[in-house]
Amino acid sequence: MATSPQLHMANPDPTTEKPWLKTDEKPFIRIRNLTKKFGDVVAVNDISLDIYENELFSLLGGSGCGKSTLLRMLAGFEIPTSGSIEIDGQDMSSVAAHARPTNMMFQSYALFPHMNVAKNVGYGLRRDGVSRGEIDTRVTEMLSLVQLDGYGARKPSQLSGGQRQRVALARALIKRPKLLLLDEPLGALDKKLREETQFELINIQETLGVTFIVVTHDQEEAMTLSSRIGVMDIGTIAQVGEPQEVYEFPQTRYVADFIGSVNMFEGRVIKDSPNAVVIHSEDAGIDLHVPHGVSCMPNQKMWFAIRPEKFEITATKPKATKNVIKGVVEDIAYLGGQSVYLVRLPGGKLVRMVRANRDRGAEKPITWEQQVYLTWAPSAGVVLSS
């Protein structure tokens, strides 16, 4: 099952394969002011979103944020309370689920246990009255695509979890939908198999050119799979962007905290100029210097967010005079490729720092109860107002 992922050279023109950067590009899916209520509960709240053809777009969020409800409205399994959905230029308001150019792959896979793999994959074509010869040809093509050649006669009970996942994917793709909706498609797989399957899913999507929308609560999965991510929070879209953009430049504390690990320092603006901001932070025990302007009011409460891997840790005081915090190592976790340090600051705040283990051994490793200094590059953090 493990295959080498196809690597692609960076495109010199970033807009060539990124339609969301083009002002004249028409969205393949256009969602406008979409709301879904279940009684008094608002599951999806006034969402507007554009998704483009051939994207692998992920809806990422915790349980109950509305991501699966949004997916089910795209599929036609739930009727919106208000708002509109347009797919490939067609308003979906009066289009039944079975008539939409979509298919859905569920987390449970929902394979028929009494049917073999070939019959499971070809089930939708048989219901549509496609000829037996055409069904056999397309089933063979799909099983080859998902690397299950020779498995057609097996029953689902004779397959591993990863193989069942690929049968479900083949069944969802065989009808050649314009849009494939995947609800936690890798959630039933173990960690190693999930990581391998992520790259297979990307390669299948690129091979077929089908637009994928994936619902997941797994941030690493979303970061690996996606052309763009929509981070959801309590029925709304908190931020949409490419994985690197969402990780490096979160727009809110919620997004910063949900995507990866982050250290958050609360403070108030004591100096504000077009090219620099100074935030006095009791959390950090120092004044935080930010080398760019920030839209804020004097003395406004702000938060400085910095990822654990952005820190440098030293046992000796660094030469830098700005953005240096001192603390004591309270705990260390060795994770093979990296080590995690929990550093307690004088004011009581616990800071998380991650360092790559590049060398096989250090002459004087940093250890428990040791006083250390944390520093970071000027552009390493982001300032958030909410």
Tab-separated table of C-alpha atoms in Angstrom:
chain	number	residue	atom	x	y	z
A	1	MET	CA	0.000	0.000	0.000
A	2	ALA	CA	2.810	2.399	0.790
A	3	THR	CA	3.768	4.330	-2.318
A	4	SER	CA	6.068	7.248	-2.921
A	5	PRO	CA	4.051	10.464	-3.168
A	6	GLN	CA	4.325	12.310	-6.445
A	7	LEU	CA	6.323	15.469	-5.891
A	8	HIS	CA	5.682	18.562	-7.982
A	9	MET	CA	8.072	21.381	-8.767
A	10	ALA	CA	7.021	24.802	-7.540
A	11	ASN	CA	5.244	26.808	-10.214
A	12	PRO	CA	6.946	30.151	-10.945
A	13	ASP	CA	3.549	31.790	-11.399
A	14	PRO	CA	1.598	31.151	-8.164
A	15	THR	CA	-1.724	32.101	-9.751
A	16	THR	CA	-1.520	29.482	-12.535
A	17	GLU	CA	-2.820	26.638	-10.373
A	18	LYS	CA	-4.489	28.752	-7.685
A	19	PRO	CA	-7.793	29.994	-9.102
A	20	TRP	CA	-8.738	31.635	-5.788
A	21	LEU	CA	-5.990	34.197	-6.495
A	22	LYS	CA	-7.553	35.182	-9.828
A	23	THR	CA	-10.190	37.896	-9.723
A	24	ASP	CA	-11.856	36.699	-12.946
A	25	GLU	CA	-12.063	32.976	-12.051
A	26	LYS	CA	-15.600	31.640	-11.618
A	27	PRO	CA	-16.109	29.431	-8.533
A	28	PHE	CA	-17.227	25.841	-9.145
A	29	ILE	CA	-19.192	25.903	-5.869
A	30	ARG	CA	-20.792	29.127	-4.710
A	31	ILE	CA	-22.323	29.146	-1.216
A	32	ARG	CA	-24.163	32.289	-0.172
A	33	ASN	CA	-25.569	33.167	3.273
A	34	LEU	CA	-26.216	29.504	4.038
A	35	THR	CA	-27.988	28.787	7.329
A	36	LYS	CA	-29.313	25.558	8.818
A	37	LYS	CA	-31.344	25.408	12.017
A	38	PHE	CA	-32.524	22.359	13.930
A	39	GLY	CA	-35.245	23.854	16.111
A	40	ASP	CA	-33.523	26.539	18.178
A	41	VAL	CA	-30.047	25.214	17.393
A	42	VAL	CA	-28.161	27.014	14.605
A	43	ALA	CA	-25.827	24.399	13.116
A	44	VAL	CA	-24.631	26.517	10.193
A	45	ASN	CA	-24.822	30.279	10.529
A	46	ASP	CA	-24.848	32.538	7.443
A	47	ILE	CA	-21.869	30.980	5.648
A	48	SER	CA	-20.630	32.304	2.314
A	49	LEU	CA	-17.847	30.396	0.588
A	50	ASP	CA	-16.345	29.879	-2.877
A	51	ILE	CA	-14.651	26.599	-3.873
A	52	TYR	CA	-12.984	26.152	-7.244
A	53	GLU	CA	-12.865	23.314	-9.759
A	54	ASN	CA	-10.261	20.588	-9.046
A	55	GLU	CA	-9.670	21.825	-5.502
A	56	LEU	CA	-9.126	19.482	-2.604
A	57	PHE	CA	-10.799	21.649	0.005
A	58	SER	CA	-11.006	20.679	3.684
A	59	LEU	CA	-13.591	21.771	6.234
A	60	LEU	CA	-11.732	21.565	9.533
A	61	GLY	CA	-13.198	21.934	13.003
A	62	GLY	CA	-14.098	20.279	16.256
A	63	SER	CA	-17.195	18.225	17.013
A	64	GLY	CA	-20.427	20.176	16.666
A	65	CYS	CA	-18.963	23.046	14.628
A	66	GLY	CA	-21.311	22.393	11.669
A	67	LYS	CA	-18.876	20.949	9.129
A	68	SER	CA	-20.798	17.694	8.503
A	69	THR	CA	-24.099	19.582	8.310
A	70	LEU	CA	-22.605	21.845	5.646
A	71	LEU	CA	-21.400	18.772	3.734
A	72	ARG	CA	-24.833	17.156	3.928
A	73	MET	CA	-26.466	20.302	2.551
A	74	LEU	CA	-24.066	20.192	-0.414
A	75	ALA	CA	-25.063	16.543	-0.960
A	76	GLY	CA	-28.770	17.359	-0.718
A	77	PHE	CA	-29.358	15.255	2.416
A	78	GLU	CA	-30.262	18.355	4.434
A	79	ILE	CA	-32.385	21.272	3.227
A	80	PRO	CA	-31.019	24.743	4.093
A	81	THR	CA	-33.135	26.964	6.318
A	82	SER	CA	-32.003	29.896	4.188
A	83	GLY	CA	-29.315	30.798	1.683
A	84	SER	CA	-28.219	29.169	-1.566
A	85	ILE	CA	-25.858	26.569	-3.002
A	86	GLU	CA	-24.704	26.653	-6.611
A	87	ILE	CA	-22.657	23.835	-8.185
A	88	ASP	CA	-21.112	24.282	-11.622
A	89	GLY	CA	-23.411	27.203	-12.353
A	90	GLN	CA	-26.628	25.417	-11.333
A	91	ASP	CA	-28.773	26.399	-8.361
A	92	MET	CA	-29.237	23.318	-6.191
A	93	SER	CA	-32.337	24.577	-4.324
A	94	SER	CA	-34.788	22.313	-6.158
A	95	VAL	CA	-32.375	19.513	-7.126
A	96	ALA	CA	-32.809	16.223	-5.247
A	97	ALA	CA	-29.793	14.475	-3.759
A	98	HIS	CA	-29.789	11.670	-6.353
A	99	ALA	CA	-29.876	14.172	-9.229
A	100	ARG	CA	-26.931	16.310	-8.067
A	101	PRO	CA	-23.503	15.977	-9.746
A	102	THR	CA	-22.118	14.788	-6.414
A	103	ASN	CA	-21.345	11.617	-4.530
A	104	MET	CA	-20.545	11.105	-0.869
A	105	MET	CA	-18.157	8.812	0.942
A	106	PHE	CA	-19.117	8.196	4.556
A	107	GLN	CA	-16.821	7.549	7.502
A	108	SER	CA	-18.394	4.120	8.081
A	109	TYR	CA	-17.751	3.163	4.388
A	110	ALA	CA	-21.208	1.438	4.361
A	111	LEU	CA	-20.077	-1.517	2.244
A	112	PHE	CA	-22.560	-4.319	1.596
A	113	PRO	CA	-21.178	-7.344	3.513
A	114	HIS	CA	-22.922	-9.918	1.285
A	115	MET	CA	-21.458	-8.468	-1.938
A	116	ASN	CA	-17.901	-8.923	-3.129
A	117	VAL	CA	-15.631	-5.961	-3.845
A	118	ALA	CA	-16.499	-5.759	-7.556
A	119	LYS	CA	-20.245	-5.740	-6.882
A	120	ASN	CA	-19.845	-3.142	-4.125
A	121	VAL	CA	-17.904	-0.848	-6.446
A	122	GLY	CA	-20.320	-1.312	-9.367
A	123	TYR	CA	-23.518	-1.049	-7.303
A	124	GLY	CA	-24.388	2.517	-8.324
A	125	LEU	CA	-23.916	1.756	-12.021
A	126	ARG	CA	-26.197	-1.300	-11.809
A	127	ARG	CA	-28.922	0.828	-10.220
A	128	ASP	CA	-28.557	3.299	-13.087
A	129	GLY	CA	-29.052	0.540	-15.659
A	130	VAL	CA	-25.555	0.663	-17.140
A	131	SER	CA	-24.676	-2.351	-19.297
A	132	ARG	CA	-22.786	-5.244	-17.727
A	133	GLY	CA	-19.828	-4.828	-20.077
A	134	GLU	CA	-19.495	-1.127	-19.221
A	135	ILE	CA	-19.780	-1.881	-15.503
A	136	ASP	CA	-17.050	-4.540	-15.689
A	137	THR	CA	-14.734	-2.173	-17.564
A	138	ARG	CA	-15.230	0.720	-15.158
A	139	VAL	CA	-14.949	-1.486	-12.063
A	140	THR	CA	-11.621	-2.813	-13.346
A	141	GLU	CA	-10.420	0.749	-13.983
A	142	MET	CA	-11.427	1.930	-10.516
A	143	LEU	CA	-9.890	-1.040	-8.696
A	144	SER	CA	-6.642	-0.398	-10.558
A	145	LEU	CA	-6.774	3.286	-9.628
A	146	VAL	CA	-7.096	2.475	-5.918
A	147	GLN	CA	-4.476	-0.302	-6.142
A	148	LEU	CA	-6.870	-3.199	-5.565
A	149	ASP	CA	-6.262	-5.199	-8.747
A	150	GLY	CA	-7.197	-8.813	-8.118
A	151	TYR	CA	-9.394	-8.069	-5.095
A	152	GLY	CA	-12.729	-8.000	-6.938
A	153	ALA	CA	-13.905	-11.427	-5.712
A	154	ARG	CA	-13.183	-10.813	-2.022
A	155	LYS	CA	-15.821	-9.886	0.540
A	156	PRO	CA	-15.416	-6.777	2.749
A	157	SER	CA	-14.789	-9.043	5.768
A	158	GLN	CA	-11.668	-10.342	4.010
A	159	LEU	CA	-10.146	-6.873	3.673
A	160	SER	CA	-8.083	-4.682	5.980
A	161	GLY	CA	-9.379	-1.316	7.121
A	162	GLY	CA	-7.298	0.500	4.537
A	163	GLN	CA	-8.535	-1.783	1.760
A	164	ARG	CA	-12.179	-1.252	2.748
A	165	GLN	CA	-11.546	2.488	2.698
A	166	ARG	CA	-10.278	2.234	-0.880
A	167	VAL	CA	-13.265	0.118	-1.962
A	168	ALA	CA	-15.575	2.818	-0.604
A	169	LEU	CA	-13.582	5.467	-2.468
A	170	ALA	CA	-13.772	3.481	-5.722
A	171	ARG	CA	-17.543	3.070	-5.316
A	172	ALA	CA	-17.934	6.820	-4.726
A	173	LEU	CA	-15.853	7.712	-7.790
A	174	ILE	CA	-17.116	5.161	-10.320
A	175	LYS	CA	-20.135	7.273	-11.290
A	176	ARG	CA	-17.738	10.075	-12.211
A	177	PRO	CA	-19.210	12.810	-10.046
A	178	LYS	CA	-18.143	16.410	-10.550
A	179	LEU	CA	-17.897	16.775	-6.785
A	180	LEU	CA	-16.910	14.147	-4.220
A	181	LEU	CA	-17.833	14.781	-0.582
A	182	LEU	CA	-15.805	12.884	2.023
A	183	ASP	CA	-16.917	12.823	5.657
A	184	GLU	CA	-13.947	11.889	7.894
A	185	PRO	CA	-12.718	9.470	5.187
A	186	LEU	CA	-9.590	8.323	7.046
A	187	GLY	CA	-10.912	8.412	10.596
A	188	ALA	CA	-11.132	4.614	10.952
A	189	LEU	CA	-7.493	4.011	9.983
A	190	ASP	CA	-4.504	3.793	12.298
A	191	LYS	CA	-2.009	6.658	12.294
A	192	LYS	CA	0.602	5.147	9.964
A	193	LEU	CA	-1.952	3.882	7.452
A	194	ARG	CA	-3.776	7.224	7.583
A	195	GLU	CA	-0.584	9.080	6.706
A	196	GLU	CA	0.131	6.753	3.763
A	197	THR	CA	-3.448	6.990	2.505
A	198	GLN	CA	-3.401	10.793	2.563
A	199	PHE	CA	-0.844	10.855	-0.248
A	200	GLU	CA	-2.765	8.203	-2.186
A	201	LEU	CA	-5.912	10.314	-1.897
A	202	ILE	CA	-4.059	13.361	-3.229
A	203	ASN	CA	-2.715	11.384	-6.202
A	204	ILE	CA	-6.165	9.943	-7.020
A	205	GLN	CA	-7.739	13.398	-6.869
A	206	GLU	CA	-5.055	14.840	-9.160
A	207	THR	CA	-5.385	11.900	-11.580
A	208	LEU	CA	-9.168	12.234	-11.933
A	209	GLY	CA	-9.439	16.020	-11.670
A	210	VAL	CA	-12.539	15.700	-9.473
A	211	THR	CA	-13.259	18.423	-6.933
A	212	PHE	CA	-12.995	17.003	-3.395
A	213	ILE	CA	-14.437	18.490	-0.209
A	214	VAL	CA	-13.174	16.695	2.895
A	215	VAL	CA	-14.627	17.067	6.384
A	216	THR	CA	-12.098	16.334	9.124
A	217	HIS	CA	-11.283	17.189	12.718
A	218	ASP	CA	-7.639	16.186	12.197
A	219	GLN	CA	-5.518	19.285	11.581
A	220	GLU	CA	-2.515	17.333	10.250
A	221	GLU	CA	-4.768	15.540	7.780
A	222	ALA	CA	-6.223	18.848	6.574
A	223	MET	CA	-2.746	20.383	6.248
A	224	THR	CA	-1.464	17.408	4.223
A	225	LEU	CA	-4.438	16.984	1.902
A	226	SER	CA	-5.701	20.434	1.156
A	227	SER	CA	-5.244	23.057	-1.481
A	228	ARG	CA	-7.144	25.262	0.999
A	229	ILE	CA	-8.692	24.851	4.430
A	230	GLY	CA	-11.858	26.356	5.850
A	231	VAL	CA	-11.576	26.417	9.648
A	232	MET	CA	-15.050	26.236	11.226
A	233	ASP	CA	-16.130	27.458	14.648
A	234	ILE	CA	-19.692	27.198	16.010
A	235	GLY	CA	-21.415	27.180	12.634
A	236	THR	CA	-19.249	29.835	10.964
A	237	ILE	CA	-16.107	29.941	8.853
A	238	ALA	CA	-13.388	31.476	11.029
A	239	GLN	CA	-10.752	31.571	8.271
A	240	VAL	CA	-10.128	30.252	4.764
A	241	GLY	CA	-6.646	29.901	3.339
A	242	GLU	CA	-3.881	27.663	2.095
A	243	PRO	CA	-2.406	25.408	4.801
A	244	GLN	CA	0.752	27.479	5.259
A	245	GLU	CA	-1.267	30.704	5.369
A	246	VAL	CA	-3.647	29.412	8.029
A	247	TYR	CA	-0.789	28.035	10.140
A	248	GLU	CA	1.626	30.955	9.865
A	249	PHE	CA	-0.895	33.800	9.740
A	250	PRO	CA	-3.970	32.888	11.796
A	251	GLN	CA	-6.526	35.686	11.970
A	252	THR	CA	-7.981	34.862	15.389
A	253	ARG	CA	-6.908	33.215	18.633
A	254	TYR	CA	-9.299	30.357	17.910
A	255	VAL	CA	-7.610	29.552	14.589
A	256	ALA	CA	-4.118	29.945	16.074
A	257	ASP	CA	-4.991	27.582	18.910
A	258	PHE	CA	-6.884	25.025	16.800
A	259	ILE	CA	-4.237	24.693	14.084
A	260	GLY	CA	-1.179	23.207	15.741
A	261	SER	CA	0.263	24.213	19.086
A	262	VAL	CA	0.748	27.853	20.039
A	263	ASN	CA	1.953	30.028	22.907
A	264	MET	CA	-0.287	33.023	23.557
A	265	PHE	CA	0.911	36.095	25.484
A	266	GLU	CA	-1.702	38.621	26.546
A	267	GLY	CA	-0.712	42.268	26.802
A	268	ARG	CA	-1.527	45.903	26.045
A	269	VAL	CA	-0.141	48.159	23.353
A	270	ILE	CA	2.201	50.779	24.864
A	271	LYS	CA	3.815	51.955	21.634
A	272	ASP	CA	2.235	52.064	18.203
A	273	SER	CA	3.944	53.341	15.071
A	274	PRO	CA	3.575	52.488	11.370
A	275	ASN	CA	6.646	50.237	11.461
A	276	ALA	CA	6.662	48.810	14.990
A	277	VAL	CA	4.479	47.955	17.974
A	278	VAL	CA	5.450	47.336	21.583
A	279	ILE	CA	3.124	45.221	23.752
A	280	HIS	CA	3.623	45.147	27.499
A	281	SER	CA	2.873	41.591	28.616
A	282	GLU	CA	2.623	40.472	32.223
A	283	ASP	CA	2.359	36.917	30.855
A	284	ALA	CA	5.782	37.106	29.238
A	285	GLY	CA	7.281	39.337	31.908
A	286	ILE	CA	8.744	41.645	29.240
A	287	ASP	CA	7.783	44.160	26.571
A	288	LEU	CA	7.222	42.349	23.276
A	289	HIS	CA	8.632	44.126	20.222
A	290	VAL	CA	6.827	43.567	16.922
A	291	PRO	CA	8.610	44.931	13.815
A	292	HIS	CA	5.493	45.966	11.891
A	293	GLY	CA	2.417	48.094	12.319
A	294	VAL	CA	-0.812	46.771	13.791
A	295	SER	CA	-4.334	48.140	13.463
A	296	CYS	CA	-5.203	48.963	17.070
A	297	MET	CA	-6.104	51.633	19.610
A	298	PRO	CA	-3.724	52.963	22.300
A	299	ASN	CA	-3.623	50.655	25.324
A	300	GLN	CA	-5.716	48.067	23.485
A	301	LYS	CA	-5.580	44.489	24.722
A	302	MET	CA	-3.797	42.249	22.195
A	303	TRP	CA	-2.362	38.757	22.070
A	304	PHE	CA	1.028	37.764	20.726
A	305	ALA	CA	0.944	34.220	19.308
A	306	ILE	CA	4.092	32.232	18.591
A	307	ARG	CA	4.528	28.596	17.595
A	308	PRO	CA	6.727	26.346	19.793
A	309	GLU	CA	9.195	25.621	16.996
A	310	LYS	CA	9.853	29.349	16.451
A	311	PHE	CA	11.742	29.654	19.750
A	312	GLU	CA	15.479	29.279	20.202
A	313	ILE	CA	16.497	27.891	23.588
A	314	THR	CA	19.884	28.458	25.226
A	315	ALA	CA	21.390	27.871	28.635
A	316	THR	CA	23.401	31.105	28.432
A	317	LYS	CA	22.031	34.605	28.107
A	318	PRO	CA	21.890	35.606	24.413
A	319	LYS	CA	23.320	38.833	22.984
A	320	ALA	CA	19.879	40.032	21.926
A	321	THR	CA	18.323	42.717	24.126
A	322	LYS	CA	14.731	42.475	22.820
A	323	ASN	CA	12.293	39.566	22.949
A	324	VAL	CA	14.263	37.502	25.436
A	325	ILE	CA	12.368	35.620	28.141
A	326	LYS	CA	13.897	33.680	31.009
A	327	GLY	CA	12.482	30.607	32.683
A	328	VAL	CA	13.144	27.201	34.186
A	329	VAL	CA	12.717	23.875	32.392
A	330	GLU	CA	9.861	22.079	34.110
A	331	ASP	CA	9.477	19.105	31.799
A	332	ILE	CA	11.028	17.519	28.712
A	333	ALA	CA	9.563	15.050	26.236
A	334	TYR	CA	11.887	13.263	23.812
A	335	LEU	CA	9.968	12.367	20.634
A	336	GLY	CA	12.802	11.048	18.503
A	337	GLY	CA	12.975	13.657	15.761
A	338	GLN	CA	12.321	16.483	18.196
A	339	SER	CA	12.226	17.335	21.874
A	340	VAL	CA	9.526	19.329	23.625
A	341	TYR	CA	10.478	21.611	26.512
A	342	LEU	CA	7.973	23.071	28.972
A	343	VAL	CA	9.479	26.226	30.446
A	344	ARG	CA	7.970	27.972	33.481
A	345	LEU	CA	8.334	31.763	33.383
A	346	PRO	CA	8.835	33.861	36.571
A	347	GLY	CA	5.217	35.061	36.388
A	348	GLY	CA	3.934	31.482	36.364
A	349	LYS	CA	3.087	31.030	32.674
A	350	LEU	CA	4.109	27.716	31.115
A	351	VAL	CA	5.648	28.015	27.658
A	352	ARG	CA	5.988	25.172	25.163
A	353	MET	CA	9.138	25.042	23.025
A	354	VAL	CA	10.055	22.462	20.357
A	355	ARG	CA	13.584	21.817	19.113
A	356	ALA	CA	14.589	19.474	16.288
A	357	ASN	CA	17.101	16.788	17.301
A	358	ARG	CA	19.511	17.327	14.428
A	359	ASP	CA	22.560	15.908	16.196
A	360	ARG	CA	22.768	12.414	17.634
A	361	GLY	CA	24.020	13.786	20.935
A	362	ALA	CA	24.768	17.111	22.590
A	363	GLU	CA	27.775	17.788	24.779
A	364	LYS	CA	25.765	19.711	27.345
A	365	PRO	CA	22.067	18.937	26.819
A	366	ILE	CA	19.491	21.171	28.436
A	367	THR	CA	17.913	19.304	31.314
A	368	TRP	CA	15.210	19.501	33.994
A	369	GLU	CA	15.187	22.391	36.502
A	370	GLN	CA	17.718	24.298	34.403
A	371	GLN	CA	17.441	28.042	33.857
A	372	VAL	CA	17.141	28.828	30.145
A	373	TYR	CA	16.517	31.733	27.784
A	374	LEU	CA	14.010	31.759	24.933
A	375	THR	CA	14.389	34.095	21.949
A	376	TRP	CA	12.775	34.334	18.528
A	377	ALA	CA	13.203	36.010	15.161
A	378	PRO	CA	11.433	39.373	14.675
A	379	SER	CA	8.865	37.934	12.259
A	380	ALA	CA	8.248	34.677	14.174
A	381	GLY	CA	4.949	35.615	15.863
A	382	VAL	CA	1.644	37.239	14.995
A	383	VAL	CA	-0.409	39.844	16.841
A	384	LEU	CA	-4.114	39.087	17.275
A	385	SER	CA	-6.885	41.338	18.504
A	386	SER	CA	-9.589	38.697	19.014
